[in-house]
mmCIF file of C-alpha atoms in Angstrom:
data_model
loop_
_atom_site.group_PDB
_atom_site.id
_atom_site.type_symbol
_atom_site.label_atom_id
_atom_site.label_comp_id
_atom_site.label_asym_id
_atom_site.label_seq_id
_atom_site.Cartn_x
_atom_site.Cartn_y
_atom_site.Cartn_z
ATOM 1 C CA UNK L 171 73.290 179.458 126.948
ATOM 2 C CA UNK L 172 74.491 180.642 123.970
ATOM 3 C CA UNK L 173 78.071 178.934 124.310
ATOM 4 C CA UNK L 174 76.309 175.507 124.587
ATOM 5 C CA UNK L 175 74.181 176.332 121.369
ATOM 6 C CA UNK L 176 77.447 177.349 119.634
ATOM 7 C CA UNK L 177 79.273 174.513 121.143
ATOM 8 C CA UNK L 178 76.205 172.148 120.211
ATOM 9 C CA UNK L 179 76.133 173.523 116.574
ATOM 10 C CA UNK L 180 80.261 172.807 115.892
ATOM 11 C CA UNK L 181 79.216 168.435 117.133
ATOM 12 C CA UNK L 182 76.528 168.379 114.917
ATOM 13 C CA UNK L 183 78.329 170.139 111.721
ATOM 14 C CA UNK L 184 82.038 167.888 112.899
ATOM 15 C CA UNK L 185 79.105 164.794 113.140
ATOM 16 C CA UNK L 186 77.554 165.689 109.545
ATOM 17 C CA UNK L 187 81.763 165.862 108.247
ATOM 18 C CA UNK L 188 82.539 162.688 109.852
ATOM 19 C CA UNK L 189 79.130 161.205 107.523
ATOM 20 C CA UNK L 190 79.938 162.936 104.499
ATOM 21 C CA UNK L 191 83.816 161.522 104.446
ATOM 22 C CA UNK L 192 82.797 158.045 105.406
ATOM 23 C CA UNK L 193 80.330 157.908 102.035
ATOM 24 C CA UNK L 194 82.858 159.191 100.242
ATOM 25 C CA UNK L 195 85.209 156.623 101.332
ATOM 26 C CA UNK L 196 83.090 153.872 100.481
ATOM 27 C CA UNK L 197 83.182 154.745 96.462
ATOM 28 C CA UNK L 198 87.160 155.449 97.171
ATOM 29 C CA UNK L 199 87.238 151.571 98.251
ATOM 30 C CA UNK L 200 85.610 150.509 95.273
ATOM 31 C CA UNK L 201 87.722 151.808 93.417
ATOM 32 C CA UNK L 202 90.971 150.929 94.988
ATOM 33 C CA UNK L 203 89.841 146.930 94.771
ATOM 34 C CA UNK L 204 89.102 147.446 91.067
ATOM 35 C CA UNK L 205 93.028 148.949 90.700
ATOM 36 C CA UNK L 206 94.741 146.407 92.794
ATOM 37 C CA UNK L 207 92.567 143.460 91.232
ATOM 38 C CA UNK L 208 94.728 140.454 89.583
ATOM 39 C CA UNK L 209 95.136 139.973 86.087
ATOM 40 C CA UNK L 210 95.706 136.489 84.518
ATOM 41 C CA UNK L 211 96.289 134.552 82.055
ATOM 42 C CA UNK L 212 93.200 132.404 81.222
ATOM 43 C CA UNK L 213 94.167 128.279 80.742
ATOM 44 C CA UNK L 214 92.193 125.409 79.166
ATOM 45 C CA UNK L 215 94.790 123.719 77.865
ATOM 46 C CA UNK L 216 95.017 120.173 79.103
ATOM 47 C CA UNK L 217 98.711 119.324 81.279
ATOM 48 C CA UNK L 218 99.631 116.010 82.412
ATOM 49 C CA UNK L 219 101.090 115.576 86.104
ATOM 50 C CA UNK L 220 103.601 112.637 87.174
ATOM 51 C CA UNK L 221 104.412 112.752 90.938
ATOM 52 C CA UNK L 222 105.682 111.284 93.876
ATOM 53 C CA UNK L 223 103.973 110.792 97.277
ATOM 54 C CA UNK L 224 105.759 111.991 100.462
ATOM 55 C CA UNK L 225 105.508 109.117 102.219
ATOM 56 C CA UNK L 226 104.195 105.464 101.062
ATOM 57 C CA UNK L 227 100.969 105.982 100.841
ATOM 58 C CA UNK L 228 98.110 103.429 102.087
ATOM 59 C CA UNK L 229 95.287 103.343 99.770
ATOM 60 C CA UNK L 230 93.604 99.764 100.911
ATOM 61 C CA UNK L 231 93.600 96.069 102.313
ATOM 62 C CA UNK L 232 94.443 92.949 101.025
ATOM 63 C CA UNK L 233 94.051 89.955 103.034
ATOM 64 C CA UNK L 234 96.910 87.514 104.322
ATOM 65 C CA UNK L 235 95.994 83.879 104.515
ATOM 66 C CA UNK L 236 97.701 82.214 107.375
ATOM 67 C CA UNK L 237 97.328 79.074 109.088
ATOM 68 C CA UNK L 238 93.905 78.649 106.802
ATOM 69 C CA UNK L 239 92.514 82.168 108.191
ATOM 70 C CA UNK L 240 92.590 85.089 106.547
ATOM 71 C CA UNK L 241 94.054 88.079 108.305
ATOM 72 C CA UNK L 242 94.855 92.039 108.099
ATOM 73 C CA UNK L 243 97.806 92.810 110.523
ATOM 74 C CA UNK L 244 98.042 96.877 108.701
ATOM 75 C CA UNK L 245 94.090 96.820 109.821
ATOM 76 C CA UNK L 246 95.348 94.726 113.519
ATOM 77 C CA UNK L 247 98.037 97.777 113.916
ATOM 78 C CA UNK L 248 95.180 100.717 113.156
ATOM 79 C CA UNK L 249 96.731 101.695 109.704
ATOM 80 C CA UNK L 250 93.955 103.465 107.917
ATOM 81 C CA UNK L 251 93.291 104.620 104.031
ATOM 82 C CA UNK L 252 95.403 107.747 103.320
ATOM 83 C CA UNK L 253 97.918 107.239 106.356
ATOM 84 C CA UNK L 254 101.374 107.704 105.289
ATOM 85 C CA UNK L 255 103.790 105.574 105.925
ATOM 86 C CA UNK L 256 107.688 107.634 106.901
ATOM 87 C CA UNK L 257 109.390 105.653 108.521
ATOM 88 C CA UNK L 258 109.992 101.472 109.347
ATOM 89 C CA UNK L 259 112.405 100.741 112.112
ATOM 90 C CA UNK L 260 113.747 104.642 111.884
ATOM 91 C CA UNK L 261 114.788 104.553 108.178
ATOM 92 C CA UNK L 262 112.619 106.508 105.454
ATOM 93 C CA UNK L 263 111.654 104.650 103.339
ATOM 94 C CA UNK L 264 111.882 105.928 99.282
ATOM 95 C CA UNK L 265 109.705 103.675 97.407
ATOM 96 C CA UNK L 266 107.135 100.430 97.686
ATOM 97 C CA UNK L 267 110.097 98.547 96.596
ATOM 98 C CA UNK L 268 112.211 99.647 99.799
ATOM 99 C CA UNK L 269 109.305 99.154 102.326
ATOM 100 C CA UNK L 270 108.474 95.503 100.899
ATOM 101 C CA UNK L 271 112.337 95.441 101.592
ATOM 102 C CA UNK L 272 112.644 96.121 105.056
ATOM 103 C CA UNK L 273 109.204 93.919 105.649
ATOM 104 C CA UNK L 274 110.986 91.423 104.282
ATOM 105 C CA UNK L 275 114.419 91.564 106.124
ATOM 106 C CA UNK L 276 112.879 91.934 109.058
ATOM 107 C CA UNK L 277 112.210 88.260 109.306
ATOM 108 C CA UNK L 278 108.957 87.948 110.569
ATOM 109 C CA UNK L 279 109.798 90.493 113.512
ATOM 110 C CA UNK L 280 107.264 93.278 114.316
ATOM 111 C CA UNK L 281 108.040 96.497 112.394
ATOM 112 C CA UNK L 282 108.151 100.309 114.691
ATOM 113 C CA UNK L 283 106.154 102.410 112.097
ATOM 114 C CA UNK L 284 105.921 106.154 112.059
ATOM 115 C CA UNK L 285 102.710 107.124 110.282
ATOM 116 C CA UNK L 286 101.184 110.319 109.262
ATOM 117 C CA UNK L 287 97.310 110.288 110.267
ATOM 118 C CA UNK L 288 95.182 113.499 109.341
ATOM 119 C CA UNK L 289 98.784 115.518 109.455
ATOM 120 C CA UNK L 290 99.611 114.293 112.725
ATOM 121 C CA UNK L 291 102.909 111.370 113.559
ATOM 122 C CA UNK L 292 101.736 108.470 115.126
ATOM 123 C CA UNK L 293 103.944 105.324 115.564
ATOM 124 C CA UNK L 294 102.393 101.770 115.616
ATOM 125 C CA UNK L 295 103.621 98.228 115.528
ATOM 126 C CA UNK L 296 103.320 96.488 112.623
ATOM 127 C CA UNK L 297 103.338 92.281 112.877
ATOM 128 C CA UNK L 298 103.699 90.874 109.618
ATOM 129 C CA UNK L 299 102.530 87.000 108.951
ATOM 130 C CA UNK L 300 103.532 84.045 106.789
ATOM 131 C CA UNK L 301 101.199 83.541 103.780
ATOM 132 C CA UNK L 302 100.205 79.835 103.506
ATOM 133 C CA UNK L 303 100.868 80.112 99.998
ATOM 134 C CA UNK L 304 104.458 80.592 99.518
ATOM 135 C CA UNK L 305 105.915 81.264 103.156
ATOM 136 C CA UNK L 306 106.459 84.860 103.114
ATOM 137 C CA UNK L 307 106.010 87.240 105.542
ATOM 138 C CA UNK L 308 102.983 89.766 104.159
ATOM 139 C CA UNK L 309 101.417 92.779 106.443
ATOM 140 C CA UNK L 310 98.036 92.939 104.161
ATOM 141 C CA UNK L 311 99.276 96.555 103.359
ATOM 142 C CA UNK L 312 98.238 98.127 99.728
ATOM 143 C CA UNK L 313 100.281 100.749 99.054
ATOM 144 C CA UNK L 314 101.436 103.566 96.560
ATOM 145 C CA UNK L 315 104.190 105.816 96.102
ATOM 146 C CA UNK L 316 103.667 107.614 93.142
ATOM 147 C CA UNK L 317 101.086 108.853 90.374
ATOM 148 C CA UNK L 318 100.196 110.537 87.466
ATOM 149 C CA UNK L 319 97.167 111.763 85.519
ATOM 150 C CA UNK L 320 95.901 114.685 83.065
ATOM 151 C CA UNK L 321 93.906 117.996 84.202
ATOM 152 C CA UNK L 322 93.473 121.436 82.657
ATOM 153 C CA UNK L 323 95.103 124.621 83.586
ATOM 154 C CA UNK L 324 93.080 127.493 85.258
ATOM 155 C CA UNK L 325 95.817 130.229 85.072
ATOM 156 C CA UNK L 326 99.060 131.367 85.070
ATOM 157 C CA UNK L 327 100.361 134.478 86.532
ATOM 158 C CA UNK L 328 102.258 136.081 83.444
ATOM 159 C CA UNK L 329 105.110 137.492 85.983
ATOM 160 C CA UNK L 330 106.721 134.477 87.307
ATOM 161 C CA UNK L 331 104.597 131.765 85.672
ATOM 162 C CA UNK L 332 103.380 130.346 88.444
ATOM 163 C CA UNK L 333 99.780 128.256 88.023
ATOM 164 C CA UNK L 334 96.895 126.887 89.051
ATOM 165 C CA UNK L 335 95.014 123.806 87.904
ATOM 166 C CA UNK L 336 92.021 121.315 88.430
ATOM 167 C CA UNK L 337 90.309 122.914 91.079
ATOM 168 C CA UNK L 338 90.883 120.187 93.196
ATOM 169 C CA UNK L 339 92.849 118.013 94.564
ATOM 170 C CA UNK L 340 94.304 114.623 93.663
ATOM 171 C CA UNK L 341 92.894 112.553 95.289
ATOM 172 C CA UNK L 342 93.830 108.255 95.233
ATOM 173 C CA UNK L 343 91.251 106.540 93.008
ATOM 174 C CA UNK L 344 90.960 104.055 95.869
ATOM 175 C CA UNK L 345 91.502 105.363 99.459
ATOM 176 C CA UNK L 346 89.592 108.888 97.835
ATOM 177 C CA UNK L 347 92.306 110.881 100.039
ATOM 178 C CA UNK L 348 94.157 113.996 98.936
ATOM 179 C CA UNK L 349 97.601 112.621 97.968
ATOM 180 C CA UNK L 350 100.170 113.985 99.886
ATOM 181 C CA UNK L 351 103.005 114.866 97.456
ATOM 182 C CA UNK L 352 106.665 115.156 97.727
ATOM 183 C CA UNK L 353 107.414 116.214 94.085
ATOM 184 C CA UNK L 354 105.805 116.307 90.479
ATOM 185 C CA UNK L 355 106.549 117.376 87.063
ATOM 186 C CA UNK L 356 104.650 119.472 84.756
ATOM 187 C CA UNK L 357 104.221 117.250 81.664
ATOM 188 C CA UNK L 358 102.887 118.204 77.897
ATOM 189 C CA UNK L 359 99.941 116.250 77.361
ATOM 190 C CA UNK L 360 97.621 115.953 74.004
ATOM 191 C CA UNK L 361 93.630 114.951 74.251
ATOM 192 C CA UNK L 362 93.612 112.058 72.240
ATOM 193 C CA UNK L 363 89.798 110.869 72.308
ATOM 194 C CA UNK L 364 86.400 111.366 74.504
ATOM 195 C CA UNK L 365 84.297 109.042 76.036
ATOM 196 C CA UNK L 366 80.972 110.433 76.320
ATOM 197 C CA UNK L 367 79.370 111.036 79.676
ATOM 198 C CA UNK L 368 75.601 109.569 80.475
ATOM 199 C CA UNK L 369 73.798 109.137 83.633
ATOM 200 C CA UNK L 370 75.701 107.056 86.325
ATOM 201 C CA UNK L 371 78.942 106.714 84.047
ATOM 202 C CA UNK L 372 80.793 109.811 84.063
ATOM 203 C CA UNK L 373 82.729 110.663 80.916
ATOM 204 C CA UNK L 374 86.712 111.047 80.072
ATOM 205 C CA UNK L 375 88.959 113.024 78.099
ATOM 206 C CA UNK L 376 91.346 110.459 76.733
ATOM 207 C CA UNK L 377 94.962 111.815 76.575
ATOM 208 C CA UNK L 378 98.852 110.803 77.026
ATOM 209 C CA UNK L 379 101.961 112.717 77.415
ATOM 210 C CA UNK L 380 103.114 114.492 74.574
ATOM 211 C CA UNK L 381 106.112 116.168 75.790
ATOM 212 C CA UNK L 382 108.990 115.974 78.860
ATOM 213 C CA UNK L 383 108.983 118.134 81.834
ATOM 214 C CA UNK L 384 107.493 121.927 80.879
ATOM 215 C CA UNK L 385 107.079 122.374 84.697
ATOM 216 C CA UNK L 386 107.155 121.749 88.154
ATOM 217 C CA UNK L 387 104.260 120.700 90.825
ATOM 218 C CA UNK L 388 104.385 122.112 94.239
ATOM 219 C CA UNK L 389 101.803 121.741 96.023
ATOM 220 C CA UNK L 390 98.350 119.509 96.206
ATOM 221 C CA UNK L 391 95.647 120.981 98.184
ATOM 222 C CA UNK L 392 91.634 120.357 98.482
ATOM 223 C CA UNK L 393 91.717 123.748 95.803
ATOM 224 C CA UNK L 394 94.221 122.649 93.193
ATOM 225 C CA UNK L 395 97.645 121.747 92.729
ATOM 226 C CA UNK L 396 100.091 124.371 92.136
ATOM 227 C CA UNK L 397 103.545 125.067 90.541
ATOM 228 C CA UNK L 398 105.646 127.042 88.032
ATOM 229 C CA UNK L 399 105.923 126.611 83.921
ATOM 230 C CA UNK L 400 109.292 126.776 82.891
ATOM 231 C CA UNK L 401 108.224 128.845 79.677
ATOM 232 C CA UNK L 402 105.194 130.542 79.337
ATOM 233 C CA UNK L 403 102.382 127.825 77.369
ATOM 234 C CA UNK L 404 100.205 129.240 74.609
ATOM 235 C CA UNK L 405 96.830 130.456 75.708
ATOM 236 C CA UNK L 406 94.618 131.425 73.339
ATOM 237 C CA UNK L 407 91.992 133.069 75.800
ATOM 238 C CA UNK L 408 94.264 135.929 76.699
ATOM 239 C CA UNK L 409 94.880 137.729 80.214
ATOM 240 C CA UNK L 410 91.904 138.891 82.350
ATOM 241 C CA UNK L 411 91.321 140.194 85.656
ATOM 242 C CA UNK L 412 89.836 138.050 88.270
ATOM 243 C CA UNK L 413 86.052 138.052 89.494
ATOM 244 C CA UNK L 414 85.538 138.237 92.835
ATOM 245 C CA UNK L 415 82.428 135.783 94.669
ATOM 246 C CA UNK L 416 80.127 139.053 95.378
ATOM 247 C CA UNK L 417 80.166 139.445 91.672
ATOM 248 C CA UNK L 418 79.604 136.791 90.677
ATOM 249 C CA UNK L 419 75.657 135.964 89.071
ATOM 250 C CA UNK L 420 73.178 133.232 88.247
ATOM 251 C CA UNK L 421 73.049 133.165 84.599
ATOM 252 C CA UNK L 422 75.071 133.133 81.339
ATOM 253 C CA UNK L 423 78.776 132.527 81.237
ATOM 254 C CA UNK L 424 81.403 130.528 79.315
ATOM 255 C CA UNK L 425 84.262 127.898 80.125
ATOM 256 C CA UNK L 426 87.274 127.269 77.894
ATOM 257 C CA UNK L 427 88.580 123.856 77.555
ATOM 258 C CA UNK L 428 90.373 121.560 74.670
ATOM 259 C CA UNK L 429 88.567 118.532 73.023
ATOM 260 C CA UNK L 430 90.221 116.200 71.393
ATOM 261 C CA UNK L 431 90.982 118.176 68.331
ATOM 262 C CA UNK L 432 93.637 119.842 70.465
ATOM 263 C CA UNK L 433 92.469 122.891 69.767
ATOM 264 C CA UNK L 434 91.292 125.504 73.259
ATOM 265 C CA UNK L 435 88.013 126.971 72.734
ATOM 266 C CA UNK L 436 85.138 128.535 74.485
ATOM 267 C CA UNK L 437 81.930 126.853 75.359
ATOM 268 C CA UNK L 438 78.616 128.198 76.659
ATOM 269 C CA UNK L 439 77.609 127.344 80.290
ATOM 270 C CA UNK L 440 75.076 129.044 82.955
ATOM 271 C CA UNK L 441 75.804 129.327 86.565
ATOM 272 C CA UNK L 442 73.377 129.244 89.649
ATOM 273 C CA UNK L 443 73.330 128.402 93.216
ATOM 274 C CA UNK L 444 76.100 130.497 94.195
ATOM 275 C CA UNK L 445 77.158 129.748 97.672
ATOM 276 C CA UNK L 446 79.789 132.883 98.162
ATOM 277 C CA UNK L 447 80.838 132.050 101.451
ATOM 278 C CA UNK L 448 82.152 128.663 100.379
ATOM 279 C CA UNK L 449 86.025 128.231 101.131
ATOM 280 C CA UNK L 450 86.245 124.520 99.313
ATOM 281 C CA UNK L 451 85.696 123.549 95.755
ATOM 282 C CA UNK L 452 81.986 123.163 95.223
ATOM 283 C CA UNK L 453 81.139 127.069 95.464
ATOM 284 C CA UNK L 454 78.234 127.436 92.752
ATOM 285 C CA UNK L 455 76.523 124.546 90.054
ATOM 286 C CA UNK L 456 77.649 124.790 86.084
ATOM 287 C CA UNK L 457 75.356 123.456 83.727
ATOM 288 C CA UNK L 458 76.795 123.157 80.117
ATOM 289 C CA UNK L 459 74.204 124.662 77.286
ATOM 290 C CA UNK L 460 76.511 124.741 74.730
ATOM 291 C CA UNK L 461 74.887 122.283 71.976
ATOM 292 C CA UNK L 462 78.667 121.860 70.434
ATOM 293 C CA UNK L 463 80.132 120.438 73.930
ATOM 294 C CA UNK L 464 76.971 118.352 74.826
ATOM 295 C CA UNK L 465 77.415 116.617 71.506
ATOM 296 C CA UNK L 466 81.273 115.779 72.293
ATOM 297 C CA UNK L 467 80.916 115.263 75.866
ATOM 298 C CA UNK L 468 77.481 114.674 76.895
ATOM 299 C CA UNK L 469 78.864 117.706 79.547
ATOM 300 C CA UNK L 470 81.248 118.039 82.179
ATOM 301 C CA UNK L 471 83.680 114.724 81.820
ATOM 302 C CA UNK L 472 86.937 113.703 83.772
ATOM 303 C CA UNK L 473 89.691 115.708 82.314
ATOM 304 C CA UNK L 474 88.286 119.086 82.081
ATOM 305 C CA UNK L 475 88.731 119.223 85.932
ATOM 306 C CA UNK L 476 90.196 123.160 86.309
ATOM 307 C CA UNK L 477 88.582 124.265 83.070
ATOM 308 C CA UNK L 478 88.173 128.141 83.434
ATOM 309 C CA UNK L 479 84.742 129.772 83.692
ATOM 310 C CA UNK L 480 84.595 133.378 82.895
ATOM 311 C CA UNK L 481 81.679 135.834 83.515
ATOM 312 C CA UNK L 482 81.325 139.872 82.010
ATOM 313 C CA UNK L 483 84.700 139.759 80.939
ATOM 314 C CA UNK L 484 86.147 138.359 83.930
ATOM 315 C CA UNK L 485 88.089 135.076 85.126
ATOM 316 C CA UNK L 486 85.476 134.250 88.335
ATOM 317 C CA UNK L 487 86.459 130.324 88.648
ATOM 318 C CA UNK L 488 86.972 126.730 87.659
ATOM 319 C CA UNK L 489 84.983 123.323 86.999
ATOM 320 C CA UNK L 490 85.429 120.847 89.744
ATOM 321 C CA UNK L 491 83.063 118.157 89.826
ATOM 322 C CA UNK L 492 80.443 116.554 87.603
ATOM 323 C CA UNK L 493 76.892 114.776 89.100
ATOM 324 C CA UNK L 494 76.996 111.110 88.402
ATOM 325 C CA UNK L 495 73.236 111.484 87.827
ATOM 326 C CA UNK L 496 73.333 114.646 85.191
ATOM 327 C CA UNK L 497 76.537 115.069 83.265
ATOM 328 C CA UNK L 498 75.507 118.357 81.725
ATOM 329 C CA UNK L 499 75.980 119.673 85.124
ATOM 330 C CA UNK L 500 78.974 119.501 88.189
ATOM 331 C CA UNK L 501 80.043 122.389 90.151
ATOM 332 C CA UNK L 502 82.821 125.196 89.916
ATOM 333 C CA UNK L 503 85.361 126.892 92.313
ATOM 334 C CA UNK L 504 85.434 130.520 93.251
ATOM 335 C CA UNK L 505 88.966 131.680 91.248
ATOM 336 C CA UNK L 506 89.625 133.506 95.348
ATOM 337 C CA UNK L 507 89.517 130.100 96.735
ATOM 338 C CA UNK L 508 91.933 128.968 94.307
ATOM 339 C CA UNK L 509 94.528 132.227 94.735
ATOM 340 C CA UNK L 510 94.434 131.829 98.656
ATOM 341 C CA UNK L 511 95.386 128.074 98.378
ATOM 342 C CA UNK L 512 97.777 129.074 95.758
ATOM 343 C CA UNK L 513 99.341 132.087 98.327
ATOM 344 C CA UNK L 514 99.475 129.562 101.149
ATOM 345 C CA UNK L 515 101.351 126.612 98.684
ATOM 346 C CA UNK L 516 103.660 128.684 97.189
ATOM 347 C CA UNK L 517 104.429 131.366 99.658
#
């Protein structure tokens, strides 16, 4: 009897150790995130992009007239807004100039396709037809094969300069699909006016490209597109360390972005809504409160797309989006959401 009370008293006392180093473990872990969290440097400075699409992309329809009916043969073959075209007849090709090309010195002939669909090859026949109007042969294909536009940087990592900017993709103005992209360049850009946002007409920052290639694009993905500065860029808002979702809180915070006195500054904002187990690019809603920016802006306006929203010190995220029906107000990215795209783009 008194062996099993002994033996009874050592489980309980090892069970009560076993307690006492898990809670003290769970302070430990705290504190290891907070030493191993990122530091960054903080963007808001506007970049231009110029790229090229891997693939010829299709981004609409435009219909053939033939024989006094109009008709579609890309629709007729099952070619779909933001397919990609790689290959006609087994040759790749480079631009829209080389597929209208090979449509045309093919004759009239149907055309073996090999098309990207939702990141899958697919091949389909193509039948072009002879326009009534001048005789040639047209496949009522609209296509694209390159780009180019003007965002704002999120962050660069100071070690390698490597960055991350809009918060989104880019996506074709037409089609609305993420672009798939074979190259881009890193441009300098300048903000060279505003158009005012107002309810069902979003607004714009107005720029152009200041400067040649500072930079290369990498990657485009539903988070942000990606690359590497070639020198570090001037930002005034300094390094901080990153935010993470669970800290994240309804409330006061600030974004920094450049207007078009070319000059980066920080604006007041509040967050709310937070969704923290959102893995795309609407995570939480921004609403601008700063009297300064509503004046300029009317709010959140094309162009500030990757603008970077700090809370408490800390780099949390990005502006996305804007609501067509309130400009003071759009949505923002968790800045994780943005590094695991980033870790999966650039390796």
């Amino acid at each position: 009897m008194i062996k099993l009370e002994n033996r009874g008293k050592r489980v309980a006392f090892l069970a009560l150790l076993l307690c006492f180093a898990l809670l003290l473990s769970l302070p430990l872990s705290a504190v290891a995130r907070r030493e191993e969290r990122e530091v960054l440097l903080v963007g808001g400075i506007p970049f231009g992009v110029r790229f090229f699409t891997d693939g010829i992309l299709v981004v609409g329809y435009c219909d053939v007239t033939c024989g006094g009916r109009a008709k579609n043969p890309a629709r007729d073959a099952g070619l779909q807004p933001g397919d990609c075209i790689i290959e006609v007849n087994g040759q790749r090709p480079q631009s829209v100039t080389e597929l209208s090309e090979a449509i045309h010195n093919a004759g009239g002939t149907p055309l073996t396709l090999t098309v990207r669909h939702k990141g899958e090859d697919k091949q389909v026949t193509l039948s072009p037809v002879a326009c009534d109007k001048d005789g040639k042969c047209r496949t009522g294909l609209w296509v694209r094969d390159s780009g180019a536009g003007i965002g704002t940087v999120t962050f660069v990592r100071q070690e390698d300069l490597s960055f991350g900017g809009l918060g989104h993709g880019i996506c074709d103005g037409e089609s609305g699909c993420l672009v798939p992209m074979a190259r881009g360049s890193v441009l300098g850009a300048e903000i060279g006016g505003i158009k005012k946002g107002a309810v069902g007409a979003p607004g714009e920052l107005k720029g152009h490209f200041s400067a040649g290639k500072s930079g290369t694009v990498l990657q485009n993905t539903e988070c942000g597109v990606f690359g590497y500065f070639g020198e570090q860029p001037t930002l005034p808002a300094g390094a901080m360390p990153i935010g993470y979702r669970e800290e994240l809180r309804d409330g006061a915070a600030t974004l920094w972005c450049t207007l078009d006195d070319n000059v980066t500054r920080e604006y007041g904002i509040e967050i709310s809504d937070i969704h923290r187990n959102a893995t795309g690019n609407k995570c939480f809603t921004v609403t601008v409160t700063d009297m300064d920016l509503l004046e300029k802006t009317g709010g959140i306006v094309q162009g500030m797309s990757g603008s970077p929203i700090v809370q408490n010190g800390k780099l949390v995220g990005a502006v996305t989006h804007v609501l067509i029906g309130d400009p003071t107000t759009g949505y923002g990215i968790f800045i994780e959401n943005m590094l695991e795209n980033m870790a999966q783009a650039l390796g």
